[in-house]
mmCIF file of C-alpha atoms and ligand atoms in Angstrom:
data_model
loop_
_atom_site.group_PDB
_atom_site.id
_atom_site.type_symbol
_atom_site.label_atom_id
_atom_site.label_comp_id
_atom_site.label_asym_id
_atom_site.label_seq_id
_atom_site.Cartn_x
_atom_site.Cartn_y
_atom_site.Cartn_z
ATOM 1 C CA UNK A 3 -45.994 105.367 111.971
ATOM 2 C CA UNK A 4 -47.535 108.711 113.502
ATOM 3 C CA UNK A 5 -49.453 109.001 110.175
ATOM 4 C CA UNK A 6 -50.637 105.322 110.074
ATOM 5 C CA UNK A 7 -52.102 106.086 113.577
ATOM 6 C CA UNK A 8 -53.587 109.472 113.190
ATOM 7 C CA UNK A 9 -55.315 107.751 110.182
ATOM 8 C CA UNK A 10 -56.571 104.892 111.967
ATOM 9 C CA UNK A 11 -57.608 107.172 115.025
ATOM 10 C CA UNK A 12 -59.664 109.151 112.246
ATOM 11 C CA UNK A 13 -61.341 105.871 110.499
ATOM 12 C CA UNK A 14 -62.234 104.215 114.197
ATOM 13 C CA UNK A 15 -64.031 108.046 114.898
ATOM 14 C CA UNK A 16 -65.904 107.827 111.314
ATOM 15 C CA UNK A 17 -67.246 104.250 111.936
ATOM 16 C CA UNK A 18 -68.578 105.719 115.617
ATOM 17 C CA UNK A 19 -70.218 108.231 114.279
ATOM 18 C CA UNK A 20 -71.902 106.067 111.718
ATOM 19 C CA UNK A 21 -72.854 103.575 114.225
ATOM 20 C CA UNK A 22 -74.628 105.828 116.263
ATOM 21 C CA UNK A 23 -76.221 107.663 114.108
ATOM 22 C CA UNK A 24 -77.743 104.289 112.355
ATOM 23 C CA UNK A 25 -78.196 103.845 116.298
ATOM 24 C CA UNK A 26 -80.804 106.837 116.477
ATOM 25 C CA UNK A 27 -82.595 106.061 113.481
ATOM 26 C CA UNK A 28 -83.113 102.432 114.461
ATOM 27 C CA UNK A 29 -84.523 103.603 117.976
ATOM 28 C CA UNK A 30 -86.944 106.415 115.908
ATOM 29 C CA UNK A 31 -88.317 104.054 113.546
ATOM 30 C CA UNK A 32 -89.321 100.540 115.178
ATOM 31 C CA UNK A 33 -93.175 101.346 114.389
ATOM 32 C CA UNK A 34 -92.709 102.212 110.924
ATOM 33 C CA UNK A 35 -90.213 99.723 109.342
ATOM 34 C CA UNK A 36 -90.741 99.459 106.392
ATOM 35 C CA UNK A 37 -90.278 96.884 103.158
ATOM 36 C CA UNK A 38 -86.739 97.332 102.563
ATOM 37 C CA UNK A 39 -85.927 96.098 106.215
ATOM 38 C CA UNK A 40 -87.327 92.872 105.506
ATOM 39 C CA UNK A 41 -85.660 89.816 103.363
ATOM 40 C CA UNK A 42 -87.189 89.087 100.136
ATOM 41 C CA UNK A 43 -87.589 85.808 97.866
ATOM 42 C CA UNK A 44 -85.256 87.833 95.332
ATOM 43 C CA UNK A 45 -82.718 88.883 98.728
ATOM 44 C CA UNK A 46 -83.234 85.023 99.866
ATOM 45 C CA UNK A 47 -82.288 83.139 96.512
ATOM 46 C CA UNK A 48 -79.732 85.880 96.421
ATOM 47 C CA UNK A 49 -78.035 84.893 99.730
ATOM 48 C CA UNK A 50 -78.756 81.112 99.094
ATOM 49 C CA UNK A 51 -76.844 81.375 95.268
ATOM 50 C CA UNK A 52 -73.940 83.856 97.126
ATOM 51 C CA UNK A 53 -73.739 80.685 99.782
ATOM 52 C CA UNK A 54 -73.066 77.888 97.091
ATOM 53 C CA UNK A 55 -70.998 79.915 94.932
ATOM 54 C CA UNK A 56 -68.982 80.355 97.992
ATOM 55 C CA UNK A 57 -68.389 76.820 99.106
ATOM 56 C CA UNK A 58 -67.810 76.130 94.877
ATOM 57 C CA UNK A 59 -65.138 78.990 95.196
ATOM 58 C CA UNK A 60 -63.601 77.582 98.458
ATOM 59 C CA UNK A 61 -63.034 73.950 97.259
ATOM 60 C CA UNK A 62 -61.796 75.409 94.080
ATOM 61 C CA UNK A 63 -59.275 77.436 96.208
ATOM 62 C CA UNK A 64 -58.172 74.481 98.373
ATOM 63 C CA UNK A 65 -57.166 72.566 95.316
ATOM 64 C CA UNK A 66 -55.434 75.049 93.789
ATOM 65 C CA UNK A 67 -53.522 75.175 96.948
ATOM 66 C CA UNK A 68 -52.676 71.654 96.929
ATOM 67 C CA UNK A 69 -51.929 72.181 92.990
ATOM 68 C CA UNK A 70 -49.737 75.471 93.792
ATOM 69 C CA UNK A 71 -48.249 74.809 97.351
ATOM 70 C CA UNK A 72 -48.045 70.860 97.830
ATOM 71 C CA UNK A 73 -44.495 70.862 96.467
ATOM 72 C CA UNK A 74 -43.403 73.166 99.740
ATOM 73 C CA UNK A 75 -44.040 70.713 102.160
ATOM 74 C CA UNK A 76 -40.776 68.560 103.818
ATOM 75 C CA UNK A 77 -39.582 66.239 101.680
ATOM 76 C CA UNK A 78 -39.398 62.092 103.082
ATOM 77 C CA UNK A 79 -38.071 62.059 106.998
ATOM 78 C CA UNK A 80 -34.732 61.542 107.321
ATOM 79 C CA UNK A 81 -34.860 59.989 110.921
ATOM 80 C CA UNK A 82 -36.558 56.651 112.450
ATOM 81 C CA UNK A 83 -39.192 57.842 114.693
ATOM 82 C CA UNK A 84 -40.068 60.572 111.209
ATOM 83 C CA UNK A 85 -41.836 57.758 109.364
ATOM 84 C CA UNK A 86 -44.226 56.975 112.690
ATOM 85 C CA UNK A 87 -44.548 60.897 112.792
ATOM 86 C CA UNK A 88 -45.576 61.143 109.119
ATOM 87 C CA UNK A 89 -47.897 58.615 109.420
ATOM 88 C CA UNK A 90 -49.987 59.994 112.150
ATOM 89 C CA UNK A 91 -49.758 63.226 110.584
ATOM 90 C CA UNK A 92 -51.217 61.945 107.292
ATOM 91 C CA UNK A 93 -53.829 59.800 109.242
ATOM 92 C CA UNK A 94 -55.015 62.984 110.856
ATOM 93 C CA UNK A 95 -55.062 64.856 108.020
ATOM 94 C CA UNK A 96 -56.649 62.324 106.342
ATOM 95 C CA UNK A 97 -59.787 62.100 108.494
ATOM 96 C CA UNK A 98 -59.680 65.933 109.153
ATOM 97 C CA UNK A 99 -60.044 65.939 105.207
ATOM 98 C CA UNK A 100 -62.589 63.652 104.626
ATOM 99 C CA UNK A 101 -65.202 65.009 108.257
ATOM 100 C CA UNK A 102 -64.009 68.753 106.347
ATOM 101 C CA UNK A 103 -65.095 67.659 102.268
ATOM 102 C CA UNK A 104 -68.292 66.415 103.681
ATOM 103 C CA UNK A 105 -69.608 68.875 105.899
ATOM 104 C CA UNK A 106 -68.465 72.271 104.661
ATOM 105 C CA UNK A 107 -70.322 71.024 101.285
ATOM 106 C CA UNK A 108 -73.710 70.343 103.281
ATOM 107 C CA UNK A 109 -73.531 73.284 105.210
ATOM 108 C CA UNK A 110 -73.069 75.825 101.684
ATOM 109 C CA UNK A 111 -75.646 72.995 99.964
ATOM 110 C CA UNK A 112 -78.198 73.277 102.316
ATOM 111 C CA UNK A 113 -77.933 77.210 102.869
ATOM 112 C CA UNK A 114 -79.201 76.893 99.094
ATOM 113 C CA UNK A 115 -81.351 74.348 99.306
ATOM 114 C CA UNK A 116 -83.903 75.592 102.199
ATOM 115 C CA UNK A 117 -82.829 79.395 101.609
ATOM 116 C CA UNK A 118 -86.174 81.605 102.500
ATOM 117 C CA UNK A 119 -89.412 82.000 100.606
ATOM 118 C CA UNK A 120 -92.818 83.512 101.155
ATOM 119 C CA UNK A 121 -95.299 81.044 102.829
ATOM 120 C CA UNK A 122 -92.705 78.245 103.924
ATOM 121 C CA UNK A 123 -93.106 76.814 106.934
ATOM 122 C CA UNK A 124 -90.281 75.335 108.863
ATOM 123 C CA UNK A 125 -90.726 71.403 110.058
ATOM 124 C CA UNK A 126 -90.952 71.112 113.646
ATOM 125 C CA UNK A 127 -88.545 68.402 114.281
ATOM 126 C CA UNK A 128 -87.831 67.968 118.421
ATOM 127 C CA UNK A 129 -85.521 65.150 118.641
ATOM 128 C CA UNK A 130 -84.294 61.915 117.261
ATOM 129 C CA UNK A 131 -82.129 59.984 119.856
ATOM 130 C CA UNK A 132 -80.813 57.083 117.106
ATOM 131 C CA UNK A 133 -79.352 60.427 115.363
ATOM 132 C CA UNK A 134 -77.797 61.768 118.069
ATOM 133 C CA UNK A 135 -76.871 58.380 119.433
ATOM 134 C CA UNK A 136 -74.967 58.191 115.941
ATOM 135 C CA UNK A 137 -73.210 61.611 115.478
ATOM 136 C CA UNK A 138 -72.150 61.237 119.087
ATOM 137 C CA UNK A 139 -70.573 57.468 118.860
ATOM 138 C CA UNK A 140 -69.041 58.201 115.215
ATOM 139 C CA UNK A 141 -66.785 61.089 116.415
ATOM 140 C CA UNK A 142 -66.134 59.619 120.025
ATOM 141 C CA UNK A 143 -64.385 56.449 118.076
ATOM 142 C CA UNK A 144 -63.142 58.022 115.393
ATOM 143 C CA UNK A 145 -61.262 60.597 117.859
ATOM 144 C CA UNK A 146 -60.223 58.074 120.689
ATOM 145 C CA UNK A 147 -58.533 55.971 118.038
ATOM 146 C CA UNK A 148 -56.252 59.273 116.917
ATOM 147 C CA UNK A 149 -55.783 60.172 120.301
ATOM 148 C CA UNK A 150 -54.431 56.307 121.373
ATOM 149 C CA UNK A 151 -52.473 55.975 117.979
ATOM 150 C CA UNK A 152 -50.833 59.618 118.930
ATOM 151 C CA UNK A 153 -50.389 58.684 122.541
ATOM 152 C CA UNK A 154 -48.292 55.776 121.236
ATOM 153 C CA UNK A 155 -46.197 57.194 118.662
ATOM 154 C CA UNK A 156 -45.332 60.238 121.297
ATOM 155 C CA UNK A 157 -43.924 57.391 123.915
ATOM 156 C CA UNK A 158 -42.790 55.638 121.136
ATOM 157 C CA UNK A 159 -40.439 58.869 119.616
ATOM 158 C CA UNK A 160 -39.810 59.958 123.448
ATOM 159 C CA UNK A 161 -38.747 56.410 124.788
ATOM 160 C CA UNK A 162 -34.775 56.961 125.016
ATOM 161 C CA UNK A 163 -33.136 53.621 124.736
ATOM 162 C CA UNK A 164 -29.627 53.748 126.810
ATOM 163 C CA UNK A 165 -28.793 49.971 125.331
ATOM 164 C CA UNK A 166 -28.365 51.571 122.161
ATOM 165 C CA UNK A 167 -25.625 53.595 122.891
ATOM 166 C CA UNK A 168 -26.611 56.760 121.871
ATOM 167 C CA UNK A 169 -24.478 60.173 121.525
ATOM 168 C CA UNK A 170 -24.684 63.056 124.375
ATOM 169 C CA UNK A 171 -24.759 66.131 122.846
ATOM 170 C CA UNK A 172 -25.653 69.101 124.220
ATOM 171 C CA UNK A 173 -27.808 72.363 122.841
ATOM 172 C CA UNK A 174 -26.553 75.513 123.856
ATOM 173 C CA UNK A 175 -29.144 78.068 122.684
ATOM 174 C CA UNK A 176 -28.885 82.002 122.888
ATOM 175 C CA UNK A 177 -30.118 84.977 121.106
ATOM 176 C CA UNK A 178 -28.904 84.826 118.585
ATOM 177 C CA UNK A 179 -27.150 81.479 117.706
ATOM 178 C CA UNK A 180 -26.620 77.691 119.071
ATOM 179 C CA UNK A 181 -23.615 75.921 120.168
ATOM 180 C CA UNK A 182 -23.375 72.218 120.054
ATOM 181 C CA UNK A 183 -21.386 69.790 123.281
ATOM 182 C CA UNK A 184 -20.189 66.958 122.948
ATOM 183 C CA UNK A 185 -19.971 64.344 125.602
ATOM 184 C CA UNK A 186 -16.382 63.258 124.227
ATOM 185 C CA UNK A 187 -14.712 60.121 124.824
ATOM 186 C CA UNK A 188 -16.551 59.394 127.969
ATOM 187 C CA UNK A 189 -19.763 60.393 126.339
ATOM 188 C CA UNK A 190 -20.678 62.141 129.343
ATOM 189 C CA UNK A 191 -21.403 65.392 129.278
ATOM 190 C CA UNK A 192 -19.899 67.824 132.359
ATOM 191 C CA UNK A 193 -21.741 69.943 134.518
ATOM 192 C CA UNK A 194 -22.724 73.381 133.609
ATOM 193 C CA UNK A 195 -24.312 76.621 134.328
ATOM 194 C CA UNK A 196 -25.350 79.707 133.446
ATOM 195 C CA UNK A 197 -22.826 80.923 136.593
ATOM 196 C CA UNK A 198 -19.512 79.633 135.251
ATOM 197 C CA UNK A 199 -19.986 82.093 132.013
ATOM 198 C CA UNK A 200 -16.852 83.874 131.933
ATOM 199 C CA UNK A 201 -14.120 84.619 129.368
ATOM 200 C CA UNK A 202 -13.546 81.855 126.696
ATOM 201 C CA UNK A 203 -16.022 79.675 128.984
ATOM 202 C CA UNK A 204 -18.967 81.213 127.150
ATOM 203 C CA UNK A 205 -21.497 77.872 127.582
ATOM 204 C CA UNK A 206 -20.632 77.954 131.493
ATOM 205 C CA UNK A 207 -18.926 74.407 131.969
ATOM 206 C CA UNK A 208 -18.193 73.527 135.028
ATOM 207 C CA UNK A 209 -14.370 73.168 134.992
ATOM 208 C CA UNK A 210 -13.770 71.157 138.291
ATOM 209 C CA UNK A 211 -16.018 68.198 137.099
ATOM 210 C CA UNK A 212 -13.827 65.982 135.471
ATOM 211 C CA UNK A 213 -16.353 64.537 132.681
ATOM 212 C CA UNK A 214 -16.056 67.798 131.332
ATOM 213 C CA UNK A 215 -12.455 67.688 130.274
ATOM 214 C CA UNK A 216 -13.256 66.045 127.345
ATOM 215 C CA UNK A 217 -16.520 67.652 125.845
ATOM 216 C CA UNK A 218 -16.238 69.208 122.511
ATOM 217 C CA UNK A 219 -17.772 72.449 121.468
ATOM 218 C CA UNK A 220 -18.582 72.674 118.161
ATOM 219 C CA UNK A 221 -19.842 75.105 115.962
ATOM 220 C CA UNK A 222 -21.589 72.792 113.783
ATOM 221 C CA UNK A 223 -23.418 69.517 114.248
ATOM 222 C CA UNK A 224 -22.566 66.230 113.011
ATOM 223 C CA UNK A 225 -23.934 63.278 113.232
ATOM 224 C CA UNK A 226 -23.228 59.500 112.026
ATOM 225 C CA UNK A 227 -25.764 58.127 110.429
ATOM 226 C CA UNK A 228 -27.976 55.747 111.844
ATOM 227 C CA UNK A 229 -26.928 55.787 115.408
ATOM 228 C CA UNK A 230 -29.280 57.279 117.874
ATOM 229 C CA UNK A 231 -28.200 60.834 119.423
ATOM 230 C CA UNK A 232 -29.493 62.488 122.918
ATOM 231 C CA UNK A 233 -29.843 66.191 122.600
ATOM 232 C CA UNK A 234 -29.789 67.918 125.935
ATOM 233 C CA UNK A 235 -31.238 71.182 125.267
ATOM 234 C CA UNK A 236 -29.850 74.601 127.650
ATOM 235 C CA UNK A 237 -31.122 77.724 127.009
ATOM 236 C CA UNK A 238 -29.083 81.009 127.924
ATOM 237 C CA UNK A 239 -31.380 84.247 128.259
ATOM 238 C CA UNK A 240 -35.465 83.511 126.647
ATOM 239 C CA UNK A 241 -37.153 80.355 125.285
ATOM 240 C CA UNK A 242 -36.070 78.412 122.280
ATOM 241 C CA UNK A 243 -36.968 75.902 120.355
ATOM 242 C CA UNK A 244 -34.828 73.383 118.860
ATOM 243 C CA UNK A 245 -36.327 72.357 115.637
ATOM 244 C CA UNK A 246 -34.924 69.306 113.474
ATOM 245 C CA UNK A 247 -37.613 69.990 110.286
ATOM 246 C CA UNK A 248 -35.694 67.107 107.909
ATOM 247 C CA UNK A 249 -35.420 64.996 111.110
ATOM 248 C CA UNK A 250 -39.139 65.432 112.455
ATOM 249 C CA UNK A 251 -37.649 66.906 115.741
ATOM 250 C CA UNK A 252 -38.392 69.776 117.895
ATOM 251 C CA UNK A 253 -38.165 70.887 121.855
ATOM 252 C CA UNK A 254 -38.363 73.730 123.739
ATOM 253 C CA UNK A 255 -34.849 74.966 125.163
ATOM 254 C CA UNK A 256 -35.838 76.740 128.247
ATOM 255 C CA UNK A 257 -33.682 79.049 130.218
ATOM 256 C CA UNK A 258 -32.847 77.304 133.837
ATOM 257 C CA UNK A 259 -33.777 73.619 132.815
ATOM 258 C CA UNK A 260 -32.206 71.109 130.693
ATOM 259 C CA UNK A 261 -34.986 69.476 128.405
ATOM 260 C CA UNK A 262 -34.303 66.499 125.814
ATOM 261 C CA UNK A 263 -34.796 64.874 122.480
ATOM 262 C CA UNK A 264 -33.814 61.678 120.589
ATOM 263 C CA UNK A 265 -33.547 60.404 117.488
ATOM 264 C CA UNK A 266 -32.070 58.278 115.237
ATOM 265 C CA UNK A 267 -31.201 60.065 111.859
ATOM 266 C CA UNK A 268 -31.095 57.328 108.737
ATOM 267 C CA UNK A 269 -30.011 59.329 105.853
ATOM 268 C CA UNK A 270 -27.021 61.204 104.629
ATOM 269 C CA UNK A 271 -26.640 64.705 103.851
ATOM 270 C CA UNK A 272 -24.689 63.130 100.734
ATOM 271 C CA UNK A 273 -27.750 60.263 100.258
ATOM 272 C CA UNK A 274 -30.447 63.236 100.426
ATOM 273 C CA UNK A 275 -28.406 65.317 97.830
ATOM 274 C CA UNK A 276 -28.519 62.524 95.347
ATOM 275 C CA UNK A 277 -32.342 61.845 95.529
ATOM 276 C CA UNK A 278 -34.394 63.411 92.360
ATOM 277 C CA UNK A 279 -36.648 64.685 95.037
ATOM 278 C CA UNK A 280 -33.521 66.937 96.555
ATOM 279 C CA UNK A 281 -31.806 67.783 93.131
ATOM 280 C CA UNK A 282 -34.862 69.343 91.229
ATOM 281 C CA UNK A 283 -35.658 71.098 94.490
ATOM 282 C CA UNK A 284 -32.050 72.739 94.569
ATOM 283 C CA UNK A 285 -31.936 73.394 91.010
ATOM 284 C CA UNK A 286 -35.046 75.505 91.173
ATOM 285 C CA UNK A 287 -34.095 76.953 94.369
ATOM 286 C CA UNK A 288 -30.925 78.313 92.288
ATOM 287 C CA UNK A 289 -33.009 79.402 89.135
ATOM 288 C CA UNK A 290 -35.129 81.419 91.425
ATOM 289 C CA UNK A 291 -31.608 83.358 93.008
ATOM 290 C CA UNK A 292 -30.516 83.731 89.235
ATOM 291 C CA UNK A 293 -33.529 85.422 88.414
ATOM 292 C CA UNK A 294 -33.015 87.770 91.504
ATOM 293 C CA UNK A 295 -29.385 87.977 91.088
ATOM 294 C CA UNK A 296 -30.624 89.989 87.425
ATOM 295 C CA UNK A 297 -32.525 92.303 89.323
ATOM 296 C CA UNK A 298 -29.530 93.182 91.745
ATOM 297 C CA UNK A 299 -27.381 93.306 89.092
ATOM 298 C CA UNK A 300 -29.460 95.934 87.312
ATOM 299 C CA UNK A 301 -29.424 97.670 91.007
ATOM 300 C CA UNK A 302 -25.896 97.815 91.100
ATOM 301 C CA UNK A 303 -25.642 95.354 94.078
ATOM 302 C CA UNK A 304 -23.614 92.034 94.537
ATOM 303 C CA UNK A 305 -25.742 89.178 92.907
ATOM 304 C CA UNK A 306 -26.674 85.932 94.897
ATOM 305 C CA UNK A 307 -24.327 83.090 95.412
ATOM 306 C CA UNK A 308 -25.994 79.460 93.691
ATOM 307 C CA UNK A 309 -26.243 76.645 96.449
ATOM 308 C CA UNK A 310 -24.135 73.812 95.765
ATOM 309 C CA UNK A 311 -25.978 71.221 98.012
ATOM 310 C CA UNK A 312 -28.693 71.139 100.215
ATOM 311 C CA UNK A 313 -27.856 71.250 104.004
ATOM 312 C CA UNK A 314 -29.906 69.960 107.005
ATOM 313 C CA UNK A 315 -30.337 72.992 109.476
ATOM 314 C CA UNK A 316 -31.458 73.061 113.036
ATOM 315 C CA UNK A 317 -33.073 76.483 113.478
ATOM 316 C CA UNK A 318 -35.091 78.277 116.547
ATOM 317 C CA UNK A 319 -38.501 78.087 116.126
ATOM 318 C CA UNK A 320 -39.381 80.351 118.888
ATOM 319 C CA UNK A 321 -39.581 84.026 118.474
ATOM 320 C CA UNK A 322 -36.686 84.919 120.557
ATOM 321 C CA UNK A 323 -35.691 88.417 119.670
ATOM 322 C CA UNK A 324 -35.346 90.222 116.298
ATOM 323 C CA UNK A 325 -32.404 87.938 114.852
ATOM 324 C CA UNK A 326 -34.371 84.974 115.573
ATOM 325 C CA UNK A 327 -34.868 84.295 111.911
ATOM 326 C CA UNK A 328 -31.287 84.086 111.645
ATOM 327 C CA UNK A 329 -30.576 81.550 114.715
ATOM 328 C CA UNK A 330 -29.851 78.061 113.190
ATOM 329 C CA UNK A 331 -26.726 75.430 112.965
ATOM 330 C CA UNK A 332 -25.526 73.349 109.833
ATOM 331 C CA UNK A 333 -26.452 69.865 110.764
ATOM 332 C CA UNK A 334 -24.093 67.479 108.761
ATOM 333 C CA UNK A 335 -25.480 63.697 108.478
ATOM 334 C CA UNK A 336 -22.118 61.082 107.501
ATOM 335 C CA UNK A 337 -21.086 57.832 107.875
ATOM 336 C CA UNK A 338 -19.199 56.917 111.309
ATOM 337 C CA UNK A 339 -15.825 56.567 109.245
ATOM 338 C CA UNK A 340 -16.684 60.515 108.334
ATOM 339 C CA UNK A 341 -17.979 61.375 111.496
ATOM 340 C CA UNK A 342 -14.715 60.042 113.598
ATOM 341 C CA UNK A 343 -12.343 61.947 111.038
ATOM 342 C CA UNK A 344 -14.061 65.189 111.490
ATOM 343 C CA UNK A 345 -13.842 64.834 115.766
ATOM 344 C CA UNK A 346 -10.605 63.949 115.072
ATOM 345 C CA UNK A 347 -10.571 67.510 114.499
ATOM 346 C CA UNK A 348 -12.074 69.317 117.178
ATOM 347 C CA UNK A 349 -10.805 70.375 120.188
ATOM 348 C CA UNK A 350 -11.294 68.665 123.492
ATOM 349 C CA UNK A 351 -12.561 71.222 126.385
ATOM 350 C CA UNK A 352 -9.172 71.345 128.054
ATOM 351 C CA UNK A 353 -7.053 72.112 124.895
ATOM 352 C CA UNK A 354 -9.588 75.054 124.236
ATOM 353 C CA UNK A 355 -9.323 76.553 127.919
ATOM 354 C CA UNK A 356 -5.290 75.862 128.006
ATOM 355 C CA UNK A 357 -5.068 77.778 124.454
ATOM 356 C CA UNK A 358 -7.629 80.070 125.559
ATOM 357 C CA UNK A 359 -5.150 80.979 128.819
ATOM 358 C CA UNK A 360 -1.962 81.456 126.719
ATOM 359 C CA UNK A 361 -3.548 83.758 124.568
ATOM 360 C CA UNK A 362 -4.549 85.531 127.727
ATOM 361 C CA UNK A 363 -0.536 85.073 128.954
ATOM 362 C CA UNK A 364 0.711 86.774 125.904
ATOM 363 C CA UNK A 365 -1.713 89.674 125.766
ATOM 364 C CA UNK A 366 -1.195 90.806 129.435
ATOM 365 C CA UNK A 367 2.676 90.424 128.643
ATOM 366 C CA UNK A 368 2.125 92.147 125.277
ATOM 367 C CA UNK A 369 -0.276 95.020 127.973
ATOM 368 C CA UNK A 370 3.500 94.872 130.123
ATOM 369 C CA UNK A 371 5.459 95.491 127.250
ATOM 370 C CA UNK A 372 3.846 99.082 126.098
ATOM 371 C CA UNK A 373 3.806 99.710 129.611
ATOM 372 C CA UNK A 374 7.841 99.686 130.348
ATOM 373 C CA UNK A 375 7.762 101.355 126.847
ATOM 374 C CA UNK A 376 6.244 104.226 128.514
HETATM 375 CU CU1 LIG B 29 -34.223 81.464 119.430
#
């Protein structure tokens, strides 16, 4: 790091003394510039060929990023309000695309077109008011109608609708991992805060409000499919960001506010794994890891595991802290038959705390014990 500096500290002292000398001769020599100081025809058509080759080269480079990259993006949404969301985005990019295609290619064509040369004379042209009356009213409609059409698919995807019952669960977010709560039977989620952190209470529930009994802290979401859920998003120490990529979902978790999110998720983790789309992506995923595992092997290290499935993740998509990379939960999507057998499972709050408290019971005994032993 020392040497990256010192070398840096070295080129930034080179360039200075460059600059000023270039500096001193500019300042001697204003009376007798000569020739080579001046743009010729030959520099001109130069610049002008340099200028369309350049837009050629860019458009060639933009396809071949579609061509190369397009297969990275997310695959169909897998939530109700995602379909709006997709189709604003591809409106947008539409319109970006087309405004983009048009005038990047005038701007390189006419830098070649009416590049310099000896003896032309540029047209005076002062003002046209129908043209400006034109380029002004064309944007203005075009961009009101985006911003209208975005204004209504944001209160569309933010518009929580209590009538349709939808799930409490709660985001717990800290560096370096998330926690999910579950309102429980009374879907109702207890009080909580920062405050009440201590032992086996690690999310800080609030233990004498009574809705909290039954909430459910889970490791792992799941969700059944096709009934809306309410995230309420806590954050423990920085910001976070709760991002649903497969779901079209994301909010800031901020630390001493509870923010929120909705959505409606329509398709299975088992539905997603059986689409072509999903299967082909997961196969190649796996070739890639093969070919890597080869290369570990030949290193003498463990080779990579294949992925059986793919998995819907909620990650962080905040830079939190040097783990945040690492800071996501497995989101499972199943049917409600699925999703009751699985809560079946979990422990209710007070189970947790009442095991949590015996285990405490039997260590200070266990403490007691070696102490008579003594
Ligand atoms: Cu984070």
């Amino acid at each position: 790091m020392t040497v990256f500096l010192i070398i840096i500290v070295v080129a930034l002292f080179a360039i200075t003394l460059w600059q000023l000398s270039r500096i001193f001769q500019l300042s001697r020599s204003t009376q007798s510039l000569d020739d080579s100081q001046i743009a010729s025809d030959k520099d001109n058509r130069m610049q002008g060929n340099l200028m369309l080759a350049f837009g050629i080269a860019f458009y060639i480079f933009m396809l071949y990023n579609f061509w190369a990259f397009g297969d990275r993006a997310l695959p169909a949404a897998s939530s109700e309000h995602g379909v709006d969301y997709d189709n604003l985005l591809l409106l947008t990019m539409a319109v970006i695309m087309f405004v983009q295609v048009i005038t990047q290619g005038l701007l390189h064509y006419f830098a070649f077109k009416y590049k310099g040369k000896k003896g032309n004379k540029a047209l005076f042209f002062a003002d046209n008011d129908k043209l400006e009356f034109v380029w002004t009213i064309i944007p203005v409609i075009v961009l009101a109608g985006l911003i209208i059409y975005g204004l209504f698919t944001w209160s569309d995807i933010m518009d929580i609708n209590e009538e349709d019952d939808p799930i409490v669960i709660e985001l717990y977010a800290k560096q370096f991992s998330w926690q999910a709560r579950y309102a429980g039977q009374d879907n109702v989620l207890g009080k909580a805060n920062v405050r009440f952190i201590e032992g086996a209470n690690t999310i800080g529930v609030d233990e004498s409000d009574p809705y909290a009994m039954d909430d459910v802290i889970t490791a792992e979401i799941h969700l059944p499919v096709n009934r809306p859920v309410v995230f309420k998003m806590r954050s423990q120490d920085v910001l976070h960001s709760a991002y649903f990529p497969h779901f079209r979902a994301q909010m800031n978790v901020v630390p001493g506010m509870v923010t929120q999110f909705a959505f409606t998720p329509t398709v299975t983790t088992e539905e997603i794994n059986e689409t072509e789309y999903m299967r082909d992506k997961v196969a190649r995923i796996n070739d890639i890891r093969k070919e890597n595992s080869q290369a570990l092997l030949a290193a003498g290290e463990e080779p990579l595991e294949e992925y059986e499935q793919f998995e819907y993740y909620l990650l962080c998509n905040k830079i939190c802290g040097v783990a945040h990379y690492n800071m996501q939960m497995k989101v499972v999507v199943e049917t409600e038959a699925e999703f009751n057998e699985w809560m079946a499972t979990q422990k209710e709050y007070s189970e947790t705390m009442q095991s949590a408290t015996a285990s405490r019971k039997s260590a200070v005994s266990g403490a007691e014990v070696a102490q008579v032993e003594n």
